[in-house]
Amino acid sequence: MIHSLFLVNSSGDIFLEKHWKSVVSRSVCDYFFEAQERASEPENVAPVIPTPHHYLISVYRHKIFFVAVIQSEVPPLFVIEFLHRVVDTFQDYFGVCSEAAVKDNVVVVYELLEEMLDNGFPLATESNILKELIKPPTILRTVVNTITGSTNVGEQLPTGQLSVVPWRRTGVKYTNNEAYFDVVEEIDAIIDKSGSTVTAEIQGVVDASVKLTGMPDLTLSFMNPRLLDDVSFHPCVRFKRWEAERILSFIPPDGNFRLLSYHVSSQNLVAIPVYVKHSISFREGSSLGHFEITIGPKQTMGKAVEGVLVTSQMPKAVLNMNLTCTQGAYTFDPVTKMLSWDVGKINPQKLPSLKGSMSLQTGASKPDENPTINIQCKIQQLALSGLKVNRLDMYGEKYKPFKGIKYMTKAGKFQVRT
Amino acid sequence: MLSMSNNNSMSYNDQGGAAEPATEAGLESTPTTSAGAGFGLFSTDYKKNDDLKAMLESSKDSSKLEAMKRIVGLIAKGKNASELFPAVVKNVASKNIELKKLVYVYLVRYAEEQQDVALLSISTFQRALKDPNQLIRASALRVLSSIRVPIIVPIMMLAIKEAATDLSPYVRKTAAHAIQKLYSLDPDQKEHLIEVIEKLLKDKSTLVAGSVVMAFEEVCPDRIDLIHKNYRKLCNLLVDVEEWGQVLIINMLTRYARTQFLSPWKQDEILEENSEQAFYGSDDERKNKSVPASQPYVMDPDHRLLLRNTKPLLQSRNTAVVMAVAQLYWHLAPKSEVSLVTKSLVRLLRSHREVQFIVLQNIATMSIQRKGMFEPYLKSFYVRSTDPTHIKTLKLEILTNLANGANISTVLREFQTYVKSQDKQFAAATIQAIGRCATNISEVTDTCLNGLVLLLSNRDETVVAESVVVIKKLLQTQPTQHSDIIKHMAKLLDNIAVPMARASILWLIGEYCERVPKIAPDVLRKMAKAFTCEEEIVKLQTLNLAAKLYLTNAKQTKLLTQYILNLGKYDPNYDIRDRTRFIRQLIVPNEKSGALSKYAKKILLAPKPAPVLESPFKDRDRFQLGTLSHTLNTKASGYLELSDWPAMAPDQSVRNVEVVELFTESTAPAGKVKTAKRDDAFYSGSGEEEASGSGSDSSSSEESGSDSESSSDDEENGRKKSSSGSSSSSSSNSSSSSGNESRSSQSESGSKKKNLKKKNPRKENKKSCKNESENEETTKRGSKTKTDSVSSKSEESSSEKSSSSSESGSEPETDSDSGTDQKKQKQKTKPKKEETKEVQEKTTKQEVSLLDLDDFAPVSMPAAPRSAMLSPSLITDLEGLSLLNTSLTIDVTSPVYVPAKSHELLHRMSGKGLAAQYHFPRQPCIYSSDMVSVQVTLTNSGDQKLEDIHIGEKKLPSGLQIHDFNSIESLEPGASITVSMGIDFNDSTQAANFQLCTKSDQFNVSIQPAVGELLLPVTMSEQDFRTQQGKLTGMNESTATISVAPENSSGRAIVHKVVTAANLGVVPSAQESIHRFAAKTVKAADLVLVTVELKEASTAQLLINTEKTVIGSMLQRELKAVLTQG
């Protein structure tokens, strides 16, 4: 299983190491650095790197490489999934998972890693169990601890560890009992030059924030569960009930969690919320290029499109861009050649556009391909697939909780080829 | 120690230099100021670390803690803090839990280096192992087993043994973890450790299961025998085990299953064999022949249990679990079920890029073998410009694997975009992919070639070079009709500047100069002109071209060649001079030239083998999917080979578990009352014969597949009774205890009966031939007792969710192997149906009180908070249980009559010697239940061997599907072979058009089914027939009066005519003049009911009831025709 873990920052320094079995020299990371150097982008580093005696499995998140050292056969996804779980936990504990946060909280990090793995095998990865074992650091607690000498570490075995519902601790109490659910859908799409859809699909999640006293047993049903083609659940969801009736029945974890992620069946036509009119041209032999894009709402069911951000990786030959936009602000990084235009909200009456000229490297040949345009946007109060929550019921407890459902649609990997 | 270099590296280096001597000195020197403690809080690097020792020895917990925190910081940075060991160890017994934990961290890190001092701490741990707090016991064991000091091995062993029997499952889990730590420290302890593993494997707690399986995998993965007894338990616990344990258990069970069960993949082959026999033999023969020959594959119920219990885990949020299930299905499930995992795998592609990478790799391997699995998800593999390169190439690989005649145009369009990508490495990979598509799919070879030729004018060198190389390969694999492209490339030679491309073109022209006799010399002329300005590689190829042309076309090119050779002779590059000299000697005949020049033609113009374009993932399937070895494509250390399926099924009874009556008290009192009641009901229901004994036993002893299997000879019944007498007593005992045991006993005797059953079908069948009537009677009787028992059984089983749901789940299985059991099922149908209702009533009545028995919840958890407030939600969980379907049971029977008439598919004249005829064997299709099976007889009536006969491109109307026959490698002249294929006609008479291909030719053929072949005969009673008919009136009914040909007026003749024309089953009829037939459509399984009523004066009324009105009217027309004709 997992032998050691090294945290490496993007400049190639190891800033944290932890060993669960005998110590592995950090020189093993040299193989990783080699691969890092070879890759042009940090994303291009291969997740699995063999070395003569070990295997290095790494994930890259928040500009940190989490490099696990493995000595023998193990499902690579097992390690990758665990490393991501570690990152999620750090994020949960410290708010951000950055090099600075890890360095500042090195003791908590160590305590966490110690609980999460025993001899390289995952022990407690459920966030509520961890939080009972090791309390997340807050400024107040740090101060109190320094004065009173009390600790961050729990003395009792978390109840969840042993119960049939390991994700929930007993004796939860709230004065305001609330259960909020967010249905968030993302559209992944590729739009081709002419504006027609090459591929488009909707993926969604139902995130929940449940603060309920006691041991509530919730059921959540949808108006149109048939839309959901493929689903994955939080372990709390009773699978058989879903199979039989398409109803989500569960004892929720305490706090925030992802109840469900789903994929909308591919038979359904996907409404594309925005369109882009573009005219980007490079002329052979000329040092100037023409750039113009206009973005507008398409099928949004009458809702406003907000938070629009357009990014595009320009060809290497582009030296600089001289543009004007009718709305928002744009930046062009001449080093990474990344154009990014923060549009904000789209006003359907006056469509935002960005146009101007590009100065090209003289003598460089015309790029083969126009840059693809990536779009991010948000539409509030709309689930694009039409998924609707029918009702939420609670059993097992007597009080009446506040309930709330929010819908949102976002652009996921939304690309326009030009 | 490696020093770190980051932003404040200066101070670190300072420390690294100074700290070591300082701390060393500090060990002996007097404590320095302890004032640093306060400051240390805010910056650990503010003071040198020599105050740490003093802080550790201070009396205040807070300063000790502070010191430990700083030490942990040092460890985290990889700095050496081992000098502080003695000072730290003193604090191991601290009351402060955080301090203690940090000391543990330190101990585990450095104990190996300082073994002697580490021993000081051992007594503390030994004391803590007896602590009443389970958390402390567990963490003491954790640390004790983690400090790698060989001297304490005996202590560890003792502690592990003790902890393995601890009351707390959490401590037992820790013990399981400790096992492998001890094993890696001292492998000599293996035998003792295996004992502990054996003990822990029996543990019923979900908490322990994952950890002990890991210990098993690390210590003794070859001791598969330890798993037998725990196999079923592990399968049942699986859903509730924590996700990491699930991954390990699934992987282990995959290996286990491959050694213990028969291959489900052979099923297809065997069935195929059978249907062929059936085709040749006449009706009677078939009965005798096929029955003994077939040993129908019945999936071991335990095998099925594993597949069933892992399926819900596909919905896990943990990608590793999903992958583990996917590989389990890939390696263990029947071919038809593997595609279950597709959706979930595609879902994982939304996850982090590392997950994508691994999943795509596995999909790439899978998609080589089973295109169909991922074809519907083609678009999910489209490449985005933001994907990292390794993901792009994997997606490209999968797209190439998935490309086929139907989707190639979209795939190619996608590829066109990729070729233009700014990522040139990816663009080059795309060109290779296009090349592979071109070779794999003959229809698009030309398009691809043309597309590639266009790419030759690309500016990017890698793109051009790659395209030329691919074109070269393509032309080599298709050496017939490419002179056009060579001509085109010759023309391009004027424009292309990239030397590699020019060289490749020259090589091509040289290689195939005989096909372009006019152009080649001209090209040579041009090249001769510019020879001196060319790059070396081009010059070399020019020389080659010249030599080849000289040999084939000396008349035109002699002078040119000599000119070029002369130029080459004085070239500045020695390679070229060398080559020139060699070629001159080889081709130009002169007195000095040796024997070699005679062979010049053979040497230079030898046919070169075409390079093979294949997937780089081709050989990865030798590794188990989802493993590290698969990802790396080399064997990783510790990789356990997946064994092949055993040829003979190993003994199934090894997995039987003895009944242990331990948990009797855990059954609710209500349960006891219930069982008592059930016994009553049962006895009263069983009536005259003593079969009650056997009934009860069958009731409790059947786990799955029992419905069809409780076959009902008198003789057999008797035998069953006697053989399972012992088990019946034990099982009735156990049924009064809690669910757990009754299940285990069920399965135990269930598998015993399986063994019996193996021998039975043969006998039974013989008997059924001999005296039908007797058989029928006994069957009825048998089935009655049987259904009784079923009712009692369902009562019992409904008291337990999982066991009964497993039964209902297994029903389809029994349907599928009903081939030999059809007869008795026919008769069983009716009573079964009636009983079903009863059963349903009973189950619903009891459900409410059953709720609190959760499915196999760990019994050791009395405080399970769930059971207290079980909501109505579970009721519905239980609703799925109903043992039998409430709907009318319609059983497909064997066809009444199989017409021998075959239809022409391909005439030998138009087929260039290949003749094909097809025929409907009227057997349920083996490939899919939606398909009509078609047998195609291929005859080679020509005089040459035909090779590689297979189905080529299919032009199917929407909804139709074809399952190809396996391609035939060769067919000798005069020989003929029969193959079976499946066609899903989607309940329409649309023709299925496809190409029948041989190695050299393709023939368009089509199969159009008669409407009668789209049906499968069913059996039902006359009463059922009427009720069903009553439901299908109005629009769904069509009547016609027909005049019957005189020779058809007898009842027999009518039946014969009707069943010949359509695959209908005969329904017994009370009136002589009315004949009833029933069938269902193959795809939608809609009933088709036909009634023919003979009237006087040789007229008859034809009445057809079906929801499929189109089928109905066509069938009417058809039947009308056959009945009116003579």
PDB file of N, CA, C and O in Angstrom, chain B residues 516-563:
ATOM      1  N   VAL B 516       3.681   2.964 -62.176  1.00  0.00           N
ATOM      2  CA  VAL B 516       3.633   4.316 -62.754  1.00  0.00           C
ATOM      3  C   VAL B 516       4.784   4.453 -63.756  1.00  0.00           C
ATOM      4  O   VAL B 516       5.701   5.256 -63.574  1.00  0.00           O
ATOM      5  N   PRO B 517       4.728   3.657 -64.808  1.00  0.00           N
ATOM      6  CA  PRO B 517       5.890   3.574 -65.712  1.00  0.00           C
ATOM      7  C   PRO B 517       6.206   4.902 -66.404  1.00  0.00           C
ATOM      8  O   PRO B 517       7.358   5.156 -66.768  1.00  0.00           O
ATOM      9  N   LYS B 518       5.189   5.727 -66.573  1.00  0.00           N
ATOM     10  CA  LYS B 518       5.452   6.956 -67.321  1.00  0.00           C
ATOM     11  C   LYS B 518       6.015   8.035 -66.422  1.00  0.00           C
ATOM     12  O   LYS B 518       6.817   8.865 -66.855  1.00  0.00           O
ATOM     13  N   ILE B 519       5.557   8.009 -65.197  1.00  0.00           N
ATOM     14  CA  ILE B 519       5.925   9.122 -64.315  1.00  0.00           C
ATOM     15  C   ILE B 519       7.291   8.926 -63.694  1.00  0.00           C
ATOM     16  O   ILE B 519       8.077   9.870 -63.570  1.00  0.00           O
ATOM     17  N   ALA B 520       7.564   7.684 -63.310  1.00  0.00           N
ATOM     18  CA  ALA B 520       8.774   7.433 -62.552  1.00  0.00           C
ATOM     19  C   ALA B 520      10.038   7.988 -63.225  1.00  0.00           C
ATOM     20  O   ALA B 520      10.824   8.694 -62.569  1.00  0.00           O
ATOM     21  N   PRO B 521      10.239   7.721 -64.522  1.00  0.00           N
ATOM     22  CA  PRO B 521      11.468   8.266 -65.138  1.00  0.00           C
ATOM     23  C   PRO B 521      11.505   9.792 -65.113  1.00  0.00           C
ATOM     24  O   PRO B 521      12.577  10.393 -64.916  1.00  0.00           O
ATOM     25  N   ASP B 522      10.322  10.358 -65.219  1.00  0.00           N
ATOM     26  CA  ASP B 522      10.259  11.819 -65.222  1.00  0.00           C
ATOM     27  C   ASP B 522      10.674  12.380 -63.864  1.00  0.00           C
ATOM     28  O   ASP B 522      11.390  13.375 -63.775  1.00  0.00           O
ATOM     29  N   VAL B 523      10.193  11.712 -62.821  1.00  0.00           N
ATOM     30  CA  VAL B 523      10.578  12.130 -61.470  1.00  0.00           C
ATOM     31  C   VAL B 523      12.088  12.031 -61.323  1.00  0.00           C
ATOM     32  O   VAL B 523      12.746  12.931 -60.785  1.00  0.00           O
ATOM     33  N   LEU B 524      12.603  10.937 -61.821  1.00  0.00           N
ATOM     34  CA  LEU B 524      14.047  10.740 -61.711  1.00  0.00           C
ATOM     35  C   LEU B 524      14.793  11.865 -62.430  1.00  0.00           C
ATOM     36  O   LEU B 524      15.808  12.378 -61.952  1.00  0.00           O
ATOM     37  N   ARG B 525      14.232  12.251 -63.567  1.00  0.00           N
ATOM     38  CA  ARG B 525      14.864  13.321 -64.336  1.00  0.00           C
ATOM     39  C   ARG B 525      14.915  14.612 -63.515  1.00  0.00           C
ATOM     40  O   ARG B 525      15.957  15.253 -63.381  1.00  0.00           O
ATOM     41  N   LYS B 526      13.767  14.897 -62.865  1.00  0.00           N
ATOM     42  CA  LYS B 526      13.725  16.108 -62.054  1.00  0.00           C
ATOM     43  C   LYS B 526      14.712  16.024 -60.907  1.00  0.00           C
ATOM     44  O   LYS B 526      15.398  16.995 -60.569  1.00  0.00           O
ATOM     45  N   MET B 527      14.762  14.864 -60.307  1.00  0.00           N
ATOM     46  CA  MET B 527      15.627  14.715 -59.147  1.00  0.00           C
ATOM     47  C   MET B 527      17.093  14.816 -59.557  1.00  0.00           C
ATOM     48  O   MET B 527      17.921  15.350 -58.821  1.00  0.00           O
ATOM     49  N   ALA B 528      17.367  14.303 -60.738  1.00  0.00           N
ATOM     50  CA  ALA B 528      18.748  14.363 -61.220  1.00  0.00           C
ATOM     51  C   ALA B 528      19.189  15.818 -61.368  1.00  0.00           C
ATOM     52  O   ALA B 528      20.313  16.197 -61.025  1.00  0.00           O
ATOM     53  N   LYS B 529      18.238  16.599 -61.845  1.00  0.00           N
ATOM     54  CA  LYS B 529      18.518  18.016 -62.060  1.00  0.00           C
ATOM     55  C   LYS B 529      18.910  18.706 -60.753  1.00  0.00           C
ATOM     56  O   LYS B 529      19.845  19.487 -60.679  1.00  0.00           O
ATOM     57  N   ALA B 530      18.146  18.382 -59.690  1.00  0.00           N
ATOM     58  CA  ALA B 530      18.335  19.107 -58.434  1.00  0.00           C
ATOM     59  C   ALA B 530      19.168  18.322 -57.436  1.00  0.00           C
ATOM     60  O   ALA B 530      19.242  18.684 -56.271  1.00  0.00           O
ATOM     61  N   PHE B 531      19.772  17.252 -57.914  1.00  0.00           N
ATOM     62  CA  PHE B 531      20.426  16.323 -56.997  1.00  0.00           C
ATOM     63  C   PHE B 531      21.372  17.009 -56.015  1.00  0.00           C
ATOM     64  O   PHE B 531      21.337  16.763 -54.814  1.00  0.00           O
ATOM     65  N   THR B 532      22.176  17.862 -56.518  1.00  0.00           N
ATOM     66  CA  THR B 532      23.215  18.441 -55.664  1.00  0.00           C
ATOM     67  C   THR B 532      22.656  19.295 -54.535  1.00  0.00           C
ATOM     68  O   THR B 532      23.307  19.474 -53.516  1.00  0.00           O
ATOM     69  N   CYS B 533      21.468  19.832 -54.738  1.00  0.00           N
ATOM     70  CA  CYS B 533      20.932  20.732 -53.701  1.00  0.00           C
ATOM     71  C   CYS B 533      20.132  19.994 -52.633  1.00  0.00           C
ATOM     72  O   CYS B 533      19.635  20.604 -51.694  1.00  0.00           O
ATOM     73  N   GLU B 534      19.946  18.686 -52.831  1.00  0.00           N
ATOM     74  CA  GLU B 534      19.067  17.976 -51.902  1.00  0.00           C
ATOM     75  C   GLU B 534      19.777  17.623 -50.592  1.00  0.00           C
ATOM     76  O   GLU B 534      20.995  17.601 -50.508  1.00  0.00           O
ATOM     77  N   GLU B 535      18.928  17.294 -49.601  1.00  0.00           N
ATOM     78  CA  GLU B 535      19.455  16.775 -48.335  1.00  0.00           C
ATOM     79  C   GLU B 535      19.928  15.337 -48.545  1.00  0.00           C
ATOM     80  O   GLU B 535      19.499  14.666 -49.488  1.00  0.00           O
ATOM     81  N   GLU B 536      20.720  14.886 -47.617  1.00  0.00           N
ATOM     82  CA  GLU B 536      21.289  13.540 -47.764  1.00  0.00           C
ATOM     83  C   GLU B 536      20.230  12.468 -47.937  1.00  0.00           C
ATOM     84  O   GLU B 536      20.311  11.636 -48.839  1.00  0.00           O
ATOM     85  N   ILE B 537      19.249  12.522 -47.044  1.00  0.00           N
ATOM     86  CA  ILE B 537      18.274  11.434 -47.048  1.00  0.00           C
ATOM     87  C   ILE B 537      17.555  11.366 -48.395  1.00  0.00           C
ATOM     88  O   ILE B 537      17.254  10.284 -48.908  1.00  0.00           O
ATOM     89  N   VAL B 538      17.350  12.554 -48.992  1.00  0.00           N
ATOM     90  CA  VAL B 538      16.703  12.586 -50.303  1.00  0.00           C
ATOM     91  C   VAL B 538      17.650  12.037 -51.354  1.00  0.00           C
ATOM     92  O   VAL B 538      17.244  11.287 -52.248  1.00  0.00           O
ATOM     93  N   LYS B 539      18.898  12.391 -51.238  1.00  0.00           N
ATOM     94  CA  LYS B 539      19.880  11.873 -52.208  1.00  0.00           C
ATOM     95  C   LYS B 539      19.930  10.353 -52.176  1.00  0.00           C
ATOM     96  O   LYS B 539      19.948   9.688 -53.207  1.00  0.00           O
ATOM     97  N   LEU B 540      19.922   9.820 -50.957  1.00  0.00           N
ATOM     98  CA  LEU B 540      19.978   8.365 -50.826  1.00  0.00           C
ATOM     99  C   LEU B 540      18.789   7.721 -51.515  1.00  0.00           C
ATOM    100  O   LEU B 540      18.930   6.734 -52.232  1.00  0.00           O
ATOM    101  N   GLN B 541      17.630   8.298 -51.306  1.00  0.00           N
ATOM    102  CA  GLN B 541      16.430   7.726 -51.916  1.00  0.00           C
ATOM    103  C   GLN B 541      16.456   7.922 -53.426  1.00  0.00           C
ATOM    104  O   GLN B 541      15.924   7.105 -54.161  1.00  0.00           O
ATOM    105  N   THR B 542      17.059   9.022 -53.874  1.00  0.00           N
ATOM    106  CA  THR B 542      17.174   9.224 -55.318  1.00  0.00           C
ATOM    107  C   THR B 542      18.032   8.121 -55.922  1.00  0.00           C
ATOM    108  O   THR B 542      17.701   7.562 -56.978  1.00  0.00           O
ATOM    109  N   LEU B 543      19.082   7.797 -55.239  1.00  0.00           N
ATOM    110  CA  LEU B 543      19.937   6.706 -55.705  1.00  0.00           C
ATOM    111  C   LEU B 543      19.151   5.407 -55.770  1.00  0.00           C
ATOM    112  O   LEU B 543      19.244   4.654 -56.747  1.00  0.00           O
ATOM    113  N   ASN B 544      18.380   5.158 -54.735  1.00  0.00           N
ATOM    114  CA  ASN B 544      17.555   3.945 -54.709  1.00  0.00           C
ATOM    115  C   ASN B 544      16.607   3.903 -55.895  1.00  0.00           C
ATOM    116  O   ASN B 544      16.468   2.900 -56.566  1.00  0.00           O
ATOM    117  N   LEU B 545      15.963   5.052 -56.096  1.00  0.00           N
ATOM    118  CA  LEU B 545      15.000   5.148 -57.190  1.00  0.00           C
ATOM    119  C   LEU B 545      15.693   4.870 -58.515  1.00  0.00           C
ATOM    120  O   LEU B 545      15.194   4.106 -59.356  1.00  0.00           O
ATOM    121  N   ALA B 546      16.827   5.495 -58.674  1.00  0.00           N
ATOM    122  CA  ALA B 546      17.560   5.316 -59.918  1.00  0.00           C
ATOM    123  C   ALA B 546      17.882   3.844 -60.131  1.00  0.00           C
ATOM    124  O   ALA B 546      17.694   3.294 -61.226  1.00  0.00           O
ATOM    125  N   ALA B 547      18.351   3.189 -59.084  1.00  0.00           N
ATOM    126  CA  ALA B 547      18.721   1.786 -59.199  1.00  0.00           C
ATOM    127  C   ALA B 547      17.526   0.941 -59.575  1.00  0.00           C
ATOM    128  O   ALA B 547      17.602   0.086 -60.467  1.00  0.00           O
ATOM    129  N   LYS B 548      16.416   1.189 -58.930  1.00  0.00           N
ATOM    130  CA  LYS B 548      15.226   0.377 -59.198  1.00  0.00           C
ATOM    131  C   LYS B 548      14.737   0.599 -60.616  1.00  0.00           C
ATOM    132  O   LYS B 548      14.321  -0.343 -61.302  1.00  0.00           O
ATOM    133  N   LEU B 549      14.761   1.851 -61.044  1.00  0.00           N
ATOM    134  CA  LEU B 549      14.311   2.144 -62.397  1.00  0.00           C
ATOM    135  C   LEU B 549      15.249   1.520 -63.421  1.00  0.00           C
ATOM    136  O   LEU B 549      14.813   1.021 -64.456  1.00  0.00           O
ATOM    137  N   TYR B 550      16.493   1.539 -63.124  1.00  0.00           N
ATOM    138  CA  TYR B 550      17.477   0.958 -64.052  1.00  0.00           C
ATOM    139  C   TYR B 550      17.171  -0.515 -64.268  1.00  0.00           C
ATOM    140  O   TYR B 550      17.281  -1.037 -65.376  1.00  0.00           O
ATOM    141  N   LEU B 551      16.760  -1.172 -63.212  1.00  0.00           N
ATOM    142  CA  LEU B 551      16.497  -2.595 -63.310  1.00  0.00           C
ATOM    143  C   LEU B 551      15.207  -2.879 -64.055  1.00  0.00           C
ATOM    144  O   LEU B 551      15.081  -3.898 -64.711  1.00  0.00           O
ATOM    145  N   THR B 552      14.249  -1.994 -63.947  1.00  0.00           N
ATOM    146  CA  THR B 552      12.965  -2.289 -64.570  1.00  0.00           C
ATOM    147  C   THR B 552      12.805  -1.618 -65.929  1.00  0.00           C
ATOM    148  O   THR B 552      12.084  -2.090 -66.773  1.00  0.00           O
ATOM    149  N   ASN B 553      13.452  -0.512 -66.085  1.00  0.00           N
ATOM    150  CA  ASN B 553      13.192   0.286 -67.278  1.00  0.00           C
ATOM    151  C   ASN B 553      14.518   0.866 -67.789  1.00  0.00           C
ATOM    152  O   ASN B 553      14.701   2.063 -67.886  1.00  0.00           O
ATOM    153  N   ALA B 554      15.418  -0.026 -68.078  1.00  0.00           N
ATOM    154  CA  ALA B 554      16.782   0.408 -68.388  1.00  0.00           C
ATOM    155  C   ALA B 554      16.830   1.299 -69.622  1.00  0.00           C
ATOM    156  O   ALA B 554      17.638   2.224 -69.709  1.00  0.00           O
ATOM    157  N   LYS B 555      15.920   1.032 -70.543  1.00  0.00           N
ATOM    158  CA  LYS B 555      15.960   1.733 -71.818  1.00  0.00           C
ATOM    159  C   LYS B 555      15.862   3.248 -71.615  1.00  0.00           C
ATOM    160  O   LYS B 555      16.635   4.023 -72.144  1.00  0.00           O
ATOM    161  N   GLN B 556      14.918   3.641 -70.786  1.00  0.00           N
ATOM    162  CA  GLN B 556      14.673   5.072 -70.619  1.00  0.00           C
ATOM    163  C   GLN B 556      15.618   5.718 -69.625  1.00  0.00           C
ATOM    164  O   GLN B 556      15.847   6.916 -69.667  1.00  0.00           O
ATOM    165  N   THR B 557      16.085   4.955 -68.680  1.00  0.00           N
ATOM    166  CA  THR B 557      16.727   5.607 -67.553  1.00  0.00           C
ATOM    167  C   THR B 557      18.215   5.326 -67.422  1.00  0.00           C
ATOM    168  O   THR B 557      18.848   5.767 -66.473  1.00  0.00           O
ATOM    169  N   LYS B 558      18.733   4.591 -68.391  1.00  0.00           N
ATOM    170  CA  LYS B 558      20.128   4.208 -68.253  1.00  0.00           C
ATOM    171  C   LYS B 558      21.033   5.426 -68.086  1.00  0.00           C
ATOM    172  O   LYS B 558      21.862   5.513 -67.174  1.00  0.00           O
ATOM    173  N   LEU B 559      20.820   6.361 -68.956  1.00  0.00           N
ATOM    174  CA  LEU B 559      21.691   7.540 -68.930  1.00  0.00           C
ATOM    175  C   LEU B 559      21.504   8.343 -67.653  1.00  0.00           C
ATOM    176  O   LEU B 559      22.470   8.775 -67.019  1.00  0.00           O
ATOM    177  N   LEU B 560      20.231   8.497 -67.292  1.00  0.00           N
ATOM    178  CA  LEU B 560      19.936   9.249 -66.068  1.00  0.00           C
ATOM    179  C   LEU B 560      20.620   8.609 -64.870  1.00  0.00           C
ATOM    180  O   LEU B 560      21.226   9.282 -64.036  1.00  0.00           O
ATOM    181  N   THR B 561      20.494   7.310 -64.814  1.00  0.00           N
ATOM    182  CA  THR B 561      21.072   6.599 -63.677  1.00  0.00           C
ATOM    183  C   THR B 561      22.576   6.816 -63.623  1.00  0.00           C
ATOM    184  O   THR B 561      23.155   7.086 -62.570  1.00  0.00           O
ATOM    185  N   GLN B 562      23.180   6.688 -64.793  1.00  0.00           N
ATOM    186  CA  GLN B 562      24.630   6.870 -64.812  1.00  0.00           C
ATOM    187  C   GLN B 562      25.021   8.270 -64.357  1.00  0.00           C
ATOM    188  O   GLN B 562      25.973   8.467 -63.613  1.00  0.00           O
ATOM    189  N   TYR B 563      24.207   9.218 -64.789  1.00  0.00           N
ATOM    190  CA  TYR B 563      24.469  10.601 -64.405  1.00  0.00           C
ATOM    191  C   TYR B 563      24.399  10.760 -62.900  1.00  0.00           C
ATOM    192  O   TYR B 563      25.289  11.338 -62.258  1.00  0.00           O
TER     193      TYR B 563
END
